[in-house]
PDB file of C-alpha atoms and ligand atoms in Angstrom:
ATOM      1  CA  MET A 438      -0.161  -0.088  -0.107  1.00  0.00           C
ATOM      2  CA  PHE A 439       1.302   3.343  -0.918  1.00  0.00           C
ATOM      3  CA  LYS A 440       2.640   5.661   2.169  1.00  0.00           C
ATOM      4  CA  VAL A 441       2.272   9.524   2.048  1.00  0.00           C
ATOM      5  CA  ASN A 442       5.358  10.602   2.868  1.00  0.00           C
ATOM      6  CA  VAL A 443       5.105  13.844   1.134  1.00  0.00           C
ATOM      7  CA  ALA A 444       6.554  17.474   0.685  1.00  0.00           C
ATOM      8  CA  MET A 445       4.748  20.071  -0.580  1.00  0.00           C
ATOM      9  CA  SER A 446       4.236  23.503  -2.438  1.00  0.00           C
ATOM     10  CA  ALA A 447       2.298  24.672  -4.555  1.00  0.00           C
ATOM     11  CA  GLN A 448       5.812  24.097  -7.513  1.00  0.00           C
ATOM     12  CA  ARG A 449       6.621  21.080  -6.104  1.00  0.00           C
ATOM     13  CA  PHE A 450       5.307  17.174  -4.271  1.00  0.00           C
ATOM     14  CA  ARG A 451       7.758  14.746  -3.553  1.00  0.00           C
ATOM     15  CA  PHE A 452       7.510  11.498  -2.009  1.00  0.00           C
ATOM     16  CA  ARG A 453       8.554   7.812  -2.044  1.00  0.00           C
ATOM     17  CA  LEU A 454       7.193   5.005  -3.938  1.00  0.00           C
ATOM     18  CA  GLY A 455       8.807   1.572  -2.318  1.00  0.00           C
ATOM     19  CA  ASP A 456      12.451   2.675  -3.570  1.00  0.00           C
ATOM     20  CA  PHE A 457      12.368   5.599  -5.501  1.00  0.00           C
ATOM     21  CA  ASP A 458      12.242   9.055  -4.912  1.00  0.00           C
ATOM     22  CA  CYS A 459       9.579  10.818  -6.742  1.00  0.00           C
ATOM     23  CA  LEU A 460       9.435  14.627  -7.323  1.00  0.00           C
ATOM     24  CA  VAL A 461       5.597  15.922  -9.641  1.00  0.00           C
ATOM     25  CA  ILE A 462       7.638  19.512 -10.388  1.00  0.00           C
ATOM     26  CA  SER A 463       5.510  22.422 -12.722  1.00  0.00           C
ATOM     27  CA  ASP A 464       6.924  24.264 -15.806  1.00  0.00           C
ATOM     28  CA  GLY A 465       3.876  27.016 -15.101  1.00  0.00           C
ATOM     29  CA  THR A 466       0.379  27.073 -15.717  1.00  0.00           C
ATOM     30  CA  PHE A 467      -1.450  27.920 -19.286  1.00  0.00           C
ATOM     31  CA  ALA A 468      -5.131  30.238 -18.596  1.00  0.00           C
ATOM     32  CA  TYR A 469      -7.762  28.268 -21.084  1.00  0.00           C
ATOM     33  CA  PRO A 470     -10.320  29.708 -22.640  1.00  0.00           C
ATOM     34  CA  SER A 471     -13.303  28.841 -21.299  1.00  0.00           C
ATOM     35  CA  PRO A 472     -15.479  26.808 -23.794  1.00  0.00           C
ATOM     36  CA  ALA A 473     -18.335  28.970 -24.303  1.00  0.00           C
ATOM     37  CA  GLN A 474     -16.008  30.755 -26.335  1.00  0.00           C
ATOM     38  CA  ASN A 475     -14.632  30.475 -29.508  1.00  0.00           C
ATOM     39  CA  VAL A 476     -10.903  29.091 -28.296  1.00  0.00           C
ATOM     40  CA  PHE A 477      -8.198  27.130 -29.012  1.00  0.00           C
ATOM     41  CA  ILE A 478      -8.564  24.673 -26.885  1.00  0.00           C
ATOM     42  CA  ASN A 479     -12.469  22.930 -26.065  1.00  0.00           C
ATOM     43  CA  PHE A 480     -11.834  20.733 -22.979  1.00  0.00           C
ATOM     44  CA  PHE A 481     -15.195  18.837 -23.934  1.00  0.00           C
ATOM     45  CA  VAL A 482     -15.678  19.582 -28.179  1.00  0.00           C
ATOM     46  CA  ASN A 483     -18.939  16.636 -28.491  1.00  0.00           C
ATOM     47  CA  ALA A 484     -20.576  17.055 -25.246  1.00  0.00           C
ATOM     48  CA  PRO A 485     -24.466  18.183 -25.631  1.00  0.00           C
ATOM     49  CA  SER A 486     -24.688  20.996 -24.659  1.00  0.00           C
ATOM     50  CA  ALA A 487     -27.324  21.265 -21.982  1.00  0.00           C
ATOM     51  CA  ARG A 488     -25.919  18.217 -20.402  1.00  0.00           C
ATOM     52  CA  LEU A 489     -21.842  19.681 -20.249  1.00  0.00           C
ATOM     53  CA  THR A 490     -24.012  23.675 -18.286  1.00  0.00           C
ATOM     54  CA  GLN A 491     -24.460  21.102 -16.056  1.00  0.00           C
ATOM     55  CA  VAL A 492     -22.225  19.307 -15.787  1.00  0.00           C
ATOM     56  CA  LEU A 493     -20.993  22.340 -15.376  1.00  0.00           C
ATOM     57  CA  ARG A 494     -22.285  24.265 -13.073  1.00  0.00           C
ATOM     58  CA  ARG A 495     -22.674  20.755 -10.877  1.00  0.00           C
ATOM     59  CA  HIS A 496     -18.243  21.812 -10.714  1.00  0.00           C
ATOM     60  CA  ASN A 497     -18.956  25.494  -9.138  1.00  0.00           C
ATOM     61  CA  LEU A 498     -18.625  26.221 -12.665  1.00  0.00           C
ATOM     62  CA  ASP A 499     -20.624  28.304 -15.176  1.00  0.00           C
ATOM     63  CA  ALA A 500     -20.237  28.684 -19.113  1.00  0.00           C
ATOM     64  CA  ASP A 501     -21.542  32.264 -19.722  1.00  0.00           C
ATOM     65  CA  SER A 502     -19.191  33.588 -16.507  1.00  0.00           C
ATOM     66  CA  TRP A 503     -16.010  31.274 -16.743  1.00  0.00           C
ATOM     67  CA  THR A 504     -13.510  32.865 -18.552  1.00  0.00           C
ATOM     68  CA  GLU A 505     -10.390  31.078 -18.048  1.00  0.00           C
ATOM     69  CA  TYR A 506      -9.406  27.283 -17.024  1.00  0.00           C
ATOM     70  CA  VAL A 507      -5.612  27.594 -16.055  1.00  0.00           C
ATOM     71  CA  SER A 508      -4.505  24.581 -16.027  1.00  0.00           C
ATOM     72  CA  PRO A 509      -1.015  23.422 -14.476  1.00  0.00           C
ATOM     73  CA  TYR A 510       1.625  21.667 -16.481  1.00  0.00           C
ATOM     74  CA  PRO A 511       3.804  19.277 -14.749  1.00  0.00           C
ATOM     75  CA  CYS A 512       6.703  16.890 -14.657  1.00  0.00           C
ATOM     76  CA  LEU A 513       8.425  13.604 -13.048  1.00  0.00           C
ATOM     77  CA  VAL A 514      10.707  12.963 -11.731  1.00  0.00           C
ATOM     78  CA  ILE A 515      11.788   9.722 -10.916  1.00  0.00           C
ATOM     79  CA  ASP A 516      14.764   9.008  -9.108  1.00  0.00           C
ATOM     80  CA  THR A 517      15.038   4.879  -9.396  1.00  0.00           C
ATOM     81  CA  GLY A 518      18.992   5.228  -7.664  1.00  0.00           C
ATOM     82  CA  GLN A 519      20.003   3.798 -10.124  1.00  0.00           C
ATOM     83  CA  HIS A 520      18.056   5.895 -13.385  1.00  0.00           C
ATOM     84  CA  ARG A 521      17.444   9.424 -13.037  1.00  0.00           C
ATOM     85  CA  VAL A 522      13.766   9.499 -15.075  1.00  0.00           C
ATOM     86  CA  LEU A 523      11.868  12.852 -16.079  1.00  0.00           C
ATOM     87  CA  ILE A 524       8.959  12.458 -17.704  1.00  0.00           C
ATOM     88  CA  ASP A 525       8.062  15.061 -20.109  1.00  0.00           C
ATOM     89  CA  THR A 526       9.714  18.627 -20.215  1.00  0.00           C
ATOM     90  CA  GLY A 527       5.992  21.151 -20.048  1.00  0.00           C
ATOM     91  CA  ALA A 528       5.996  24.435 -22.573  1.00  0.00           C
ATOM     92  CA  GLY A 529       9.345  25.405 -22.827  1.00  0.00           C
ATOM     93  CA  SER A 530       9.412  29.113 -24.182  1.00  0.00           C
ATOM     94  CA  PHE A 531       5.304  28.329 -25.130  1.00  0.00           C
ATOM     95  CA  SER A 532       3.787  30.941 -22.751  1.00  0.00           C
ATOM     96  CA  PRO A 533       5.331  34.041 -20.350  1.00  0.00           C
ATOM     97  CA  THR A 534       3.579  31.609 -17.473  1.00  0.00           C
ATOM     98  CA  THR A 535       5.920  28.443 -18.521  1.00  0.00           C
ATOM     99  CA  GLY A 536       9.276  27.999 -18.689  1.00  0.00           C
ATOM    100  CA  GLN A 537       9.412  27.141 -15.017  1.00  0.00           C
ATOM    101  CA  LEU A 538      10.764  23.432 -15.496  1.00  0.00           C
ATOM    102  CA  VAL A 539      14.555  23.655 -14.978  1.00  0.00           C
ATOM    103  CA  SER A 540      14.758  26.239 -12.010  1.00  0.00           C
ATOM    104  CA  GLY A 541      12.569  24.539  -9.631  1.00  0.00           C
ATOM    105  CA  LEU A 542      14.701  21.252 -10.617  1.00  0.00           C
ATOM    106  CA  HIS A 543      17.365  24.015  -9.634  1.00  0.00           C
ATOM    107  CA  ALA A 544      16.300  24.936  -6.088  1.00  0.00           C
ATOM    108  CA  GLU A 545      15.661  21.265  -5.377  1.00  0.00           C
ATOM    109  CA  GLY A 546      19.503  20.317  -6.213  1.00  0.00           C
ATOM    110  CA  ILE A 547      19.378  18.483 -10.102  1.00  0.00           C
ATOM    111  CA  GLN A 548      20.486  19.421 -12.680  1.00  0.00           C
ATOM    112  CA  PRO A 549      20.079  19.226 -15.859  1.00  0.00           C
ATOM    113  CA  THR A 550      22.681  16.827 -16.459  1.00  0.00           C
ATOM    114  CA  ASP A 551      22.123  15.183 -13.679  1.00  0.00           C
ATOM    115  CA  ILE A 552      18.961  13.276 -15.480  1.00  0.00           C
ATOM    116  CA  ASP A 553      19.679   9.900 -18.514  1.00  0.00           C
ATOM    117  CA  ARG A 554      16.675  10.002 -19.066  1.00  0.00           C
ATOM    118  CA  VAL A 555      13.920  11.431 -20.161  1.00  0.00           C
ATOM    119  CA  ILE A 556      10.325   9.841 -21.606  1.00  0.00           C
ATOM    120  CA  LEU A 557       7.510  11.796 -23.425  1.00  0.00           C
ATOM    121  CA  THR A 558       3.973  10.483 -23.368  1.00  0.00           C
ATOM    122  CA  HIS A 559       3.248  12.434 -26.268  1.00  0.00           C
ATOM    123  CA  ALA A 560       4.270  15.932 -28.831  1.00  0.00           C
ATOM    124  CA  HIS A 561       1.669  18.371 -27.506  1.00  0.00           C
ATOM    125  CA  PRO A 562       3.416  21.319 -26.772  1.00  0.00           C
ATOM    126  CA  ASP A 563       2.766  21.245 -23.006  1.00  0.00           C
ATOM    127  CA  HIS A 564       4.576  18.069 -22.707  1.00  0.00           C
ATOM    128  CA  VAL A 565       7.730  18.245 -25.091  1.00  0.00           C
ATOM    129  CA  GLY A 566       8.185  21.905 -25.472  1.00  0.00           C
ATOM    130  CA  GLY A 567      11.367  22.485 -22.773  1.00  0.00           C
ATOM    131  CA  ASN A 568      13.177  19.901 -25.055  1.00  0.00           C
ATOM    132  CA  LEU A 569      15.089  22.992 -26.424  1.00  0.00           C
ATOM    133  CA  ASP A 570      16.717  25.550 -23.896  1.00  0.00           C
ATOM    134  CA  ARG A 571      16.689  28.993 -25.132  1.00  0.00           C
ATOM    135  CA  ASP A 572      19.938  28.949 -27.261  1.00  0.00           C
ATOM    136  CA  GLY A 573      17.768  25.216 -29.516  1.00  0.00           C
ATOM    137  CA  LYS A 574      20.133  23.015 -27.647  1.00  0.00           C
ATOM    138  CA  LEU A 575      19.164  19.963 -25.508  1.00  0.00           C
ATOM    139  CA  ALA A 576      17.783  20.933 -22.685  1.00  0.00           C
ATOM    140  CA  PHE A 577      18.723  17.990 -20.701  1.00  0.00           C
ATOM    141  CA  PRO A 578      22.259  17.370 -22.610  1.00  0.00           C
ATOM    142  CA  ASN A 579      23.215  13.590 -21.113  1.00  0.00           C
ATOM    143  CA  ALA A 580      19.458  11.724 -21.839  1.00  0.00           C
ATOM    144  CA  THR A 581      18.197   8.802 -23.885  1.00  0.00           C
ATOM    145  CA  TYR A 582      14.499  10.274 -25.114  1.00  0.00           C
ATOM    146  CA  MET A 583      11.786   7.607 -25.070  1.00  0.00           C
ATOM    147  CA  ILE A 584       8.794   8.516 -27.407  1.00  0.00           C
ATOM    148  CA  GLY A 585       5.952   5.760 -28.298  1.00  0.00           C
ATOM    149  CA  ARG A 586       6.735   4.663 -31.859  1.00  0.00           C
ATOM    150  CA  ASP A 587       4.023   5.746 -33.398  1.00  0.00           C
ATOM    151  CA  GLU A 588       3.586   9.105 -31.358  1.00  0.00           C
ATOM    152  CA  TRP A 589       7.189   9.800 -33.672  1.00  0.00           C
ATOM    153  CA  THR A 590       6.290   8.860 -36.597  1.00  0.00           C
ATOM    154  CA  PHE A 591       2.770  10.952 -36.874  1.00  0.00           C
ATOM    155  CA  TRP A 592       4.632  13.837 -36.278  1.00  0.00           C
ATOM    156  CA  THR A 593       8.037  13.683 -37.845  1.00  0.00           C
ATOM    157  CA  ALA A 594       6.195  13.054 -41.372  1.00  0.00           C
ATOM    158  CA  GLN A 595       4.337  16.106 -42.522  1.00  0.00           C
ATOM    159  CA  PRO A 596       0.729  14.994 -40.090  1.00  0.00           C
ATOM    160  CA  ASN A 597      -2.436  15.479 -41.455  1.00  0.00           C
ATOM    161  CA  LEU A 598      -4.963  18.010 -39.282  1.00  0.00           C
ATOM    162  CA  GLY A 599      -6.438  18.806 -40.809  1.00  0.00           C
ATOM    163  CA  ASP A 600     -10.005  17.153 -39.524  1.00  0.00           C
ATOM    164  CA  LEU A 601      -9.629  19.080 -36.183  1.00  0.00           C
ATOM    165  CA  PRO A 602     -11.556  21.359 -34.398  1.00  0.00           C
ATOM    166  CA  ILE A 603      -9.244  24.304 -34.225  1.00  0.00           C
ATOM    167  CA  ASP A 604      -8.502  27.250 -36.542  1.00  0.00           C
ATOM    168  CA  ASP A 605      -4.823  26.985 -37.946  1.00  0.00           C
ATOM    169  CA  HIS A 606      -3.018  29.357 -35.612  1.00  0.00           C
ATOM    170  CA  GLY A 607      -3.869  26.384 -33.754  1.00  0.00           C
ATOM    171  CA  LYS A 608      -2.436  23.700 -35.848  1.00  0.00           C
ATOM    172  CA  GLN A 609       0.681  25.506 -37.226  1.00  0.00           C
ATOM    173  CA  ILE A 610       1.378  25.903 -33.247  1.00  0.00           C
ATOM    174  CA  LEU A 611       1.235  22.417 -32.905  1.00  0.00           C
ATOM    175  CA  MET A 612       2.718  21.226 -35.151  1.00  0.00           C
ATOM    176  CA  HIS A 613       5.570  23.716 -35.306  1.00  0.00           C
ATOM    177  CA  VAL A 614       5.935  23.018 -31.568  1.00  0.00           C
ATOM    178  CA  ALA A 615       5.981  19.206 -31.980  1.00  0.00           C
ATOM    179  CA  GLN A 616       8.489  19.273 -34.919  1.00  0.00           C
ATOM    180  CA  SER A 617      10.855  21.927 -33.296  1.00  0.00           C
ATOM    181  CA  ASN A 618      11.236  19.822 -30.013  1.00  0.00           C
ATOM    182  CA  LEU A 619      11.642  16.292 -31.604  1.00  0.00           C
ATOM    183  CA  HIS A 620      13.547  16.709 -34.793  1.00  0.00           C
ATOM    184  CA  PRO A 621      16.949  18.239 -32.936  1.00  0.00           C
ATOM    185  CA  LEU A 622      15.810  14.705 -30.762  1.00  0.00           C
ATOM    186  CA  ARG A 623      16.664  12.435 -33.851  1.00  0.00           C
ATOM    187  CA  ASP A 624      20.140  10.618 -33.122  1.00  0.00           C
ATOM    188  CA  ARG A 625      19.399  10.409 -29.368  1.00  0.00           C
ATOM    189  CA  ILE A 626      15.340   9.069 -29.730  1.00  0.00           C
ATOM    190  CA  ASP A 627      14.907   5.111 -27.996  1.00  0.00           C
ATOM    191  CA  LEU A 628      11.347   4.266 -29.629  1.00  0.00           C
ATOM    192  CA  ILE A 629       9.091   2.449 -27.986  1.00  0.00           C
ATOM    193  CA  ASP A 630       6.527  -0.199 -28.209  1.00  0.00           C
ATOM    194  CA  PRO A 631       3.593  -0.616 -25.360  1.00  0.00           C
ATOM    195  CA  ASP A 632       4.360  -2.521 -22.676  1.00  0.00           C
ATOM    196  CA  GLU A 633       8.443  -2.774 -22.779  1.00  0.00           C
ATOM    197  CA  GLU A 634       9.298  -1.823 -20.310  1.00  0.00           C
ATOM    198  CA  ILE A 635      11.978   0.402 -20.950  1.00  0.00           C
ATOM    199  CA  ILE A 636      14.028   1.442 -17.793  1.00  0.00           C
ATOM    200  CA  PRO A 637      13.446  -1.160 -14.582  1.00  0.00           C
ATOM    201  CA  GLY A 638      10.124  -0.615 -12.774  1.00  0.00           C
ATOM    202  CA  ILE A 639       8.682   1.167 -15.937  1.00  0.00           C
ATOM    203  CA  ARG A 640       6.418   0.392 -18.364  1.00  0.00           C
ATOM    204  CA  CYS A 641       5.298   2.106 -21.334  1.00  0.00           C
ATOM    205  CA  ILE A 642       1.319   1.468 -21.760  1.00  0.00           C
ATOM    206  CA  ALA A 643      -0.504   2.490 -24.869  1.00  0.00           C
ATOM    207  CA  ALA A 644      -2.860   4.872 -24.508  1.00  0.00           C
ATOM    208  CA  PRO A 645      -4.505   6.860 -28.146  1.00  0.00           C
ATOM    209  CA  GLY A 646      -6.713   8.790 -29.678  1.00  0.00           C
ATOM    210  CA  HIS A 647      -5.938  12.499 -27.453  1.00  0.00           C
ATOM    211  CA  THR A 648      -2.715  11.995 -30.163  1.00  0.00           C
ATOM    212  CA  PRO A 649      -1.997   8.200 -31.712  1.00  0.00           C
ATOM    213  CA  GLY A 650       0.941   7.802 -29.811  1.00  0.00           C
ATOM    214  CA  HIS A 651       0.341   9.100 -26.670  1.00  0.00           C
ATOM    215  CA  MET A 652       1.056   6.774 -23.063  1.00  0.00           C
ATOM    216  CA  ALA A 653       0.574   6.316 -19.814  1.00  0.00           C
ATOM    217  CA  VAL A 654       2.743   4.755 -17.568  1.00  0.00           C
ATOM    218  CA  GLU A 655       3.410   2.762 -14.772  1.00  0.00           C
ATOM    219  CA  VAL A 656       5.589   3.084 -12.217  1.00  0.00           C
ATOM    220  CA  THR A 657       6.704   0.562 -10.225  1.00  0.00           C
ATOM    221  CA  SER A 658       9.079  -0.291  -6.815  1.00  0.00           C
ATOM    222  CA  ALA A 659       8.913  -3.024  -4.170  1.00  0.00           C
ATOM    223  CA  ARG A 660       5.074  -3.499  -3.651  1.00  0.00           C
ATOM    224  CA  ASP A 661       4.083   0.095  -4.390  1.00  0.00           C
ATOM    225  CA  GLN A 662       2.945   1.164  -8.188  1.00  0.00           C
ATOM    226  CA  LEU A 663       2.125   4.778  -9.935  1.00  0.00           C
ATOM    227  CA  LEU A 664      -0.056   5.061 -13.044  1.00  0.00           C
ATOM    228  CA  HIS A 665       1.088   8.070 -15.172  1.00  0.00           C
ATOM    229  CA  ILE A 666      -2.243   8.893 -17.063  1.00  0.00           C
ATOM    230  CA  ALA A 667      -0.912  12.071 -18.459  1.00  0.00           C
ATOM    231  CA  ASP A 668      -3.146  12.730 -20.584  1.00  0.00           C
ATOM    232  CA  THR A 669      -5.561   9.991 -20.817  1.00  0.00           C
ATOM    233  CA  VAL A 670      -8.529  13.155 -19.177  1.00  0.00           C
ATOM    234  CA  LEU A 671      -7.683  16.616 -18.616  1.00  0.00           C
ATOM    235  CA  HIS A 672     -10.053  17.563 -16.249  1.00  0.00           C
ATOM    236  CA  PRO A 673     -12.395  15.716 -13.585  1.00  0.00           C
ATOM    237  CA  ILE A 674     -15.586  15.512 -15.870  1.00  0.00           C
ATOM    238  CA  HIS A 675     -13.775  13.735 -18.213  1.00  0.00           C
ATOM    239  CA  LEU A 676     -13.892  11.004 -15.833  1.00  0.00           C
ATOM    240  CA  GLU A 677     -17.682  11.118 -15.298  1.00  0.00           C
ATOM    241  CA  GLU A 678     -18.606  11.659 -18.988  1.00  0.00           C
ATOM    242  CA  PRO A 679     -15.712   9.637 -20.785  1.00  0.00           C
ATOM    243  CA  ASN A 680     -17.070  10.418 -24.112  1.00  0.00           C
ATOM    244  CA  TRP A 681     -16.234  14.281 -23.362  1.00  0.00           C
ATOM    245  CA  HIS A 682     -13.204  14.647 -25.749  1.00  0.00           C
ATOM    246  CA  SER A 683     -11.271  18.162 -26.235  1.00  0.00           C
ATOM    247  CA  ALA A 684     -10.644  19.203 -29.443  1.00  0.00           C
ATOM    248  CA  VAL A 685      -7.457  18.887 -29.827  1.00  0.00           C
ATOM    249  CA  ALA A 686      -7.041  15.023 -29.799  1.00  0.00           C
ATOM    250  CA  ILE A 687      -6.391  13.629 -32.816  1.00  0.00           C
ATOM    251  CA  HIS A 688      -8.092  10.335 -33.097  1.00  0.00           C
ATOM    252  CA  PRO A 689     -11.155  11.435 -30.496  1.00  0.00           C
ATOM    253  CA  HIS A 690     -13.036   7.965 -31.413  1.00  0.00           C
ATOM    254  CA  GLN A 691     -10.894   6.022 -29.331  1.00  0.00           C
ATOM    255  CA  VAL A 692     -10.761   8.199 -26.552  1.00  0.00           C
ATOM    256  CA  ALA A 693     -13.128   6.784 -25.146  1.00  0.00           C
ATOM    257  CA  ASP A 694     -12.036   2.808 -25.526  1.00  0.00           C
ATOM    258  CA  THR A 695      -8.485   4.347 -24.101  1.00  0.00           C
ATOM    259  CA  ARG A 696     -10.048   5.608 -21.120  1.00  0.00           C
ATOM    260  CA  ARG A 697     -12.460   2.457 -19.643  1.00  0.00           C
ATOM    261  CA  ARG A 698      -9.157  -0.230 -20.347  1.00  0.00           C
ATOM    262  CA  ILE A 699      -7.132   2.811 -18.214  1.00  0.00           C
ATOM    263  CA  LEU A 700      -9.262   3.709 -15.930  1.00  0.00           C
ATOM    264  CA  THR A 701     -11.014   0.670 -15.675  1.00  0.00           C
ATOM    265  CA  THR A 702      -8.355  -0.593 -14.437  1.00  0.00           C
ATOM    266  CA  ALA A 703      -6.627   2.446 -11.756  1.00  0.00           C
ATOM    267  CA  SER A 704      -9.578   1.439 -10.484  1.00  0.00           C
ATOM    268  CA  LYS A 705     -10.507  -2.031  -9.854  1.00  0.00           C
ATOM    269  CA  GLU A 706      -6.467  -1.648  -8.424  1.00  0.00           C
ATOM    270  CA  LYS A 707      -6.184   1.587  -6.863  1.00  0.00           C
ATOM    271  CA  THR A 708      -3.566   2.859  -8.401  1.00  0.00           C
ATOM    272  CA  LEU A 709      -1.671   5.981  -7.334  1.00  0.00           C
ATOM    273  CA  THR A 710      -2.609   8.113  -9.836  1.00  0.00           C
ATOM    274  CA  LEU A 711      -0.753  10.562 -11.652  1.00  0.00           C
ATOM    275  CA  ALA A 712      -3.351  13.069 -14.085  1.00  0.00           C
ATOM    276  CA  SER A 713      -1.284  16.126 -15.976  1.00  0.00           C
ATOM    277  CA  HIS A 714      -3.349  18.680 -16.130  1.00  0.00           C
ATOM    278  CA  PHE A 715      -6.239  17.856 -12.536  1.00  0.00           C
ATOM    279  CA  PRO A 716      -5.480  20.561 -10.102  1.00  0.00           C
ATOM    280  CA  PHE A 717      -1.457  20.840  -9.058  1.00  0.00           C
ATOM    281  CA  PRO A 718       0.388  18.178  -8.371  1.00  0.00           C
ATOM    282  CA  GLY A 719      -2.232  15.848  -9.491  1.00  0.00           C
ATOM    283  CA  VAL A 720      -1.651  12.720  -7.912  1.00  0.00           C
ATOM    284  CA  GLY A 721      -5.337  10.466  -6.431  1.00  0.00           C
ATOM    285  CA  HIS A 722      -6.561   7.949  -6.887  1.00  0.00           C
ATOM    286  CA  VAL A 723      -9.823   7.118  -9.255  1.00  0.00           C
ATOM    287  CA  ARG A 724     -12.900   5.939  -7.747  1.00  0.00           C
ATOM    288  CA  ARG A 725     -16.197   4.205  -9.734  1.00  0.00           C
ATOM    289  CA  GLN A 726     -18.641   6.429  -9.716  1.00  0.00           C
ATOM    290  CA  GLY A 727     -21.932   5.065 -11.549  1.00  0.00           C
ATOM    291  CA  GLU A 728     -21.375   4.790 -14.809  1.00  0.00           C
ATOM    292  CA  GLY A 729     -18.160   6.909 -14.676  1.00  0.00           C
ATOM    293  CA  TRP A 730     -15.322   7.999 -12.386  1.00  0.00           C
ATOM    294  CA  ARG A 731     -14.890  10.336  -9.774  1.00  0.00           C
ATOM    295  CA  TRP A 732     -11.575  11.919  -8.458  1.00  0.00           C
ATOM    296  CA  GLN A 733     -10.262  11.493  -4.962  1.00  0.00           C
ATOM    297  CA  PRO A 734      -6.956  13.775  -4.632  1.00  0.00           C
ATOM    298  CA  ILE A 735      -4.610  12.298  -2.282  1.00  0.00           C
TER     299      ILE A 735
HETATM  300 ZN1   ZN B1296      -1.265  17.872 -22.056  1.00  0.00          ZN
END
């Protein structure tokens, strides 16, 4: 059973998982405009509007007066004793409110050169935007980078984002940030297939839909386990309404199946779970509720 032994600030959350030291560290936050507006990101793009209003109200969110949703952009550092692993690199210079990962690591006594493995759950801007430093050099120069084979193949080709219900500027941002942060890694990237144990105690699990090669990461040490579900869900409402997907889901038809598979396991096994965009640090448990699930933060 997971034992709580934590130190927490608004930016950093440390805990022990078996023999591993874990640190959830914020790269900053980003304010998404309300779904009621004409926006770049709509978290619930296919939700029937009457039902959406009802559900938002239950979460004390009013679709008309709600002007923005502030989402955390966390990264996870795992010190396994053998490796110092970083999962996702944040958004980097994407926004003035992001790019705080490296200064946060310094504050914890970790140098970017200490990181020897970087796992990228997927190639959206808020997960790969910190791959490079401000001079365009690799931000973690001693690391081998790892990403799902399907994810790499999709973004490094000329992907067709034509079907996404976002404007052309949004599509260009997605494409540009992915490509400019992936191409420089080509000599040191390991393309991974789902279910491989890629580092002792760390295994990637296919979670396609949000992006074609989106992956969850299962971390196991001694009798403890953490399931990092990345962007399988973006908001706690997605637990209740697993069919509602965001406007940036590249393969929306896969989103609900992926959620059902991963959330069923997490709730049955009572696995400690990390969801990237839930209120910081996004660590808690997924509990079964009716036809869906609910979030219980730690
Ligand atoms: Zn994300």
